[in-house]
Amino acid sequence: MHRHWKRRFERQIPLYDEGVLSDSQRRRFERELAKNEQLADALRRYGRLMGTVKRLRPVYPPRAKWEQFLPQLHRRIEETDREQPNGWYAHLIRRLYNRLESPAARPRWLEKAAFGLAGAALGAAAAFYLGQILPPQNGGAPLSQGRQIEQAVEQTASNNIAFEEPLVEDFGGPHHLIADPSRE
Amino acid sequence: MKPPDHYLVQQFQNGDKSAFDVLTERHYKRIYDYAYYQTRNVDDSYDIAQEVFFRAFKSLHNFKGNSTFYTWIYQIARNACVDYYRRRSSRPTLELTEEMINQESISTMRQPERRPDSIVLGKELEEQIRSAVSQLPEKQRQVFILRHFEGLSLQEIATIMDRSLGTIKAHLHHSTRKVWKLLEPYLSDKPIRKGG
């Protein structure tokens, strides 16, 4: 139990230092701080770390390069302006490009919409491709064994009918009325 | 008396391009600092700062003034740094997690022989802080740098990162705890057991 409370208060040290604890949390923390030497020690160590963090300074480029910051920026802007075509359409495209290029100016929904469109296009392309390479759904589907037998029987029956000689002799009626030169 | 940023922005939007020079002179060092804390590389930071002000020049006419100029330019800087990390993403990077802090490879820093008292506030601690911060996950790193190195308020950070104040507090809490936990052995007055 004691360890749990110790961890809880130690966890709160950065929040206490930031001043973002609620009033009741802060009061509880300070009560504990007054009687808990370990917590006080942890707070001192944290303060030492943050003190060092705040003293950290970046390393700067050589003075000559540093002084060229603004002239170099001017050159870059001028070069870009020279390269860009003039005219109302160029102006329009440039404005749109600048808006898209500058992430700060780019609305959040635009990125989401772009991802959505890209996804939809990809899906449509995949569906089209699959539609091209796969056979029609019923044309190539394998038949069950029973259906295969049925089909074979039907096929045989239709073949027999097609190749049998017509039984003209066996029937009377209109066949005899047709003139047959071989009989004469 | 120096003209305020919003006045210079208006001047620029009305066609006075020299107003942008004043804005650049006023803010480029801060943006360089921010980029340096992100990259820890002088040349890359300089290039990022150039890129930030170039982008700012190109889109300042779209700036509506919903935020201050410097939070707006920090937004551009933040995105430029994200682009920088994206470009470098082909190279393996190491992100610091709670588990990794407890792993043997990282805990080698906790060995007593590597903790001479004389360096507690010295160069090595500074280097360890920079190293620890650079290993934080992207959002936590951004928040840590903007708060502790740049000294921005939590509300300003929330505006720059386009997140709620609560989210920023959570990122700050996690990032600070990670850095603290990692560097605690350097700050302790007592000797540390190996592997502890």
Short mmCIF file of C-alpha atoms in Angstrom, two decimals, chain A residues 10-158:
data_model
loop_
_atom_site.label_atom_id
_atom_site.label_comp_id
_atom_site.label_asym_id
_atom_site.label_seq_id
_atom_site.Cartn_x
_atom_site.Cartn_y
_atom_site.Cartn_z
CA GLU A 10 6.30 10.48 -7.44
CA ARG A 11 4.33 10.26 -10.66
CA GLN A 12 2.70 13.56 -9.80
CA ILE A 13 5.99 15.44 -9.45
CA PRO A 14 6.11 16.72 -13.10
CA LEU A 15 2.45 17.74 -12.86
CA TYR A 16 3.08 19.49 -9.54
CA ASP A 17 6.06 21.29 -11.04
CA GLU A 18 3.95 22.36 -14.02
CA GLY A 19 1.22 23.62 -11.72
CA VAL A 20 -1.46 21.58 -13.45
CA LEU A 21 -2.64 19.54 -10.46
CA SER A 22 -6.12 20.35 -9.22
CA ASP A 23 -6.37 22.20 -5.90
CA SER A 24 -7.27 19.08 -3.93
CA GLN A 25 -4.50 17.06 -5.59
CA ARG A 26 -1.99 19.81 -4.90
CA ARG A 27 -2.99 20.04 -1.24
CA ARG A 28 -2.69 16.25 -0.84
CA PHE A 29 0.67 16.30 -2.60
CA GLU A 30 2.01 19.07 -0.36
CA ARG A 31 0.78 17.30 2.79
CA GLU A 32 2.68 14.20 1.71
CA LEU A 33 5.70 16.26 0.75
CA ALA A 34 5.89 17.74 4.27
CA LYS A 35 6.19 14.33 5.93
CA ASN A 36 7.83 12.17 3.24
CA GLU A 37 11.57 12.74 2.94
CA GLN A 38 11.86 10.42 -0.08
CA LEU A 39 9.32 12.43 -2.00
CA ALA A 40 11.09 15.66 -1.09
CA ASP A 41 14.36 14.16 -2.33
CA ALA A 42 12.73 13.06 -5.58
CA LEU A 43 11.34 16.56 -6.09
CA ARG A 44 14.84 18.05 -5.56
CA ARG A 45 16.32 15.67 -8.14
CA TYR A 46 13.57 16.53 -10.58
CA GLY A 47 14.23 20.23 -10.04
CA ARG A 48 17.93 19.66 -10.72
CA LEU A 49 17.12 17.91 -14.00
CA MET A 50 14.74 20.62 -15.14
CA GLY A 51 17.27 23.27 -14.19
CA THR A 52 19.80 21.61 -16.47
CA VAL A 53 17.22 21.24 -19.22
CA LYS A 54 16.49 24.96 -19.12
CA ARG A 55 20.17 25.83 -19.28
CA LEU A 56 20.72 23.78 -22.43
CA ARG A 57 21.68 25.93 -25.41
CA PRO A 58 21.82 24.91 -29.05
CA VAL A 59 25.01 24.92 -31.11
CA TYR A 60 24.89 27.66 -33.74
CA PRO A 61 26.43 27.72 -37.21
CA PRO A 62 29.55 29.85 -37.83
CA ARG A 63 28.92 33.59 -37.62
CA ALA A 64 29.44 34.14 -41.35
CA LYS A 65 26.78 31.59 -42.25
CA TRP A 66 24.44 32.86 -39.59
CA GLU A 67 24.64 36.41 -40.95
CA GLN A 68 23.74 35.10 -44.40
CA PHE A 69 20.39 33.80 -43.22
CA LEU A 70 18.26 36.64 -44.55
CA PRO A 71 20.23 37.29 -47.80
CA GLN A 72 20.08 33.56 -48.56
CA LEU A 73 16.32 33.56 -47.97
CA HIS A 74 15.95 36.54 -50.34
CA ARG A 75 17.94 34.75 -53.04
CA ARG A 76 15.77 31.67 -52.73
CA ILE A 77 12.54 33.67 -52.96
CA GLU A 78 13.81 35.64 -55.97
CA GLU A 79 14.94 32.47 -57.76
CA THR A 80 11.55 30.88 -57.25
CA ASP A 81 9.78 34.00 -58.51
CA ARG A 82 11.94 34.05 -61.66
CA GLU A 83 11.23 30.40 -62.40
CA GLN A 84 7.49 30.78 -62.08
CA PRO A 85 5.42 31.68 -65.20
CA ASN A 86 3.08 34.66 -65.14
CA GLY A 87 -0.59 34.90 -66.08
CA TRP A 88 -3.83 34.41 -64.21
CA TYR A 89 -3.81 30.61 -64.54
CA ALA A 90 -0.23 30.44 -63.21
CA HIS A 91 -1.24 32.69 -60.33
CA LEU A 92 -4.19 30.43 -59.53
CA ILE A 93 -2.10 27.25 -59.65
CA ARG A 94 0.61 28.89 -57.55
CA ARG A 95 -1.91 29.92 -54.91
CA LEU A 96 -3.34 26.40 -54.77
CA TYR A 97 0.15 24.90 -54.63
CA ASN A 98 1.22 27.24 -51.84
CA ARG A 99 -1.89 26.36 -49.91
CA LEU A 100 -1.23 22.64 -50.29
CA GLU A 101 2.51 22.94 -49.73
CA SER A 102 2.25 24.91 -46.54
CA PRO A 103 1.06 22.43 -43.94
CA ALA A 104 0.08 25.19 -41.55
CA ALA A 105 -2.27 26.62 -44.14
CA ARG A 106 -3.49 23.21 -45.28
CA PRO A 107 -6.85 22.30 -43.80
CA ARG A 108 -6.97 18.99 -41.99
CA TRP A 109 -9.96 17.71 -43.98
CA LEU A 110 -8.02 18.09 -47.22
CA GLU A 111 -5.54 15.40 -46.26
CA LYS A 112 -8.34 13.08 -45.15
CA ALA A 113 -10.24 13.69 -48.39
CA ALA A 114 -7.08 13.04 -50.43
CA PHE A 115 -6.51 9.75 -48.62
CA GLY A 116 -10.16 8.79 -49.12
CA LEU A 117 -10.03 9.55 -52.85
CA ALA A 118 -6.78 7.66 -53.24
CA GLY A 119 -8.29 4.67 -51.45
CA ALA A 120 -11.43 4.73 -53.58
CA ALA A 121 -9.37 4.98 -56.79
CA LEU A 122 -7.23 2.06 -55.69
CA GLY A 123 -10.32 0.00 -54.86
CA ALA A 124 -11.92 0.77 -58.22
CA ALA A 125 -8.72 -0.13 -60.08
CA ALA A 126 -8.46 -3.41 -58.16
CA ALA A 127 -12.12 -4.26 -58.90
CA PHE A 128 -11.64 -3.49 -62.61
CA TYR A 129 -8.50 -5.62 -62.77
CA LEU A 130 -10.16 -8.57 -61.04
CA GLY A 131 -13.14 -8.24 -63.36
CA GLN A 132 -10.80 -8.55 -66.34
CA ILE A 133 -8.92 -11.65 -65.24
CA LEU A 134 -11.70 -13.72 -63.64
CA PRO A 135 -14.22 -15.73 -65.78
CA PRO A 136 -17.93 -14.89 -65.50
CA GLN A 137 -19.41 -16.14 -62.28
CA ASN A 138 -21.66 -18.97 -63.72
CA GLY A 139 -19.65 -19.85 -66.83
CA GLY A 140 -16.74 -21.51 -65.16
CA ALA A 141 -18.23 -22.72 -61.95
CA PRO A 142 -17.66 -26.45 -61.36
CA LEU A 143 -20.76 -28.64 -61.50
CA SER A 144 -21.80 -31.10 -58.85
CA GLN A 145 -21.40 -34.81 -59.68
CA GLY A 146 -25.19 -35.33 -60.00
CA ARG A 147 -25.48 -32.39 -62.38
CA GLN A 148 -22.55 -33.75 -64.45
CA ILE A 149 -24.34 -37.11 -64.88
CA GLU A 150 -27.59 -35.36 -65.83
CA GLN A 151 -25.79 -33.28 -68.42
CA ALA A 152 -24.07 -36.38 -69.88
CA VAL A 153 -27.42 -38.23 -70.21
CA GLU A 154 -29.05 -35.24 -71.90
CA GLN A 155 -26.14 -34.92 -74.30
CA THR A 156 -26.26 -38.62 -75.26
CA ALA A 157 -30.00 -38.52 -75.81
CA SER A 158 -29.78 -35.50 -78.08
#
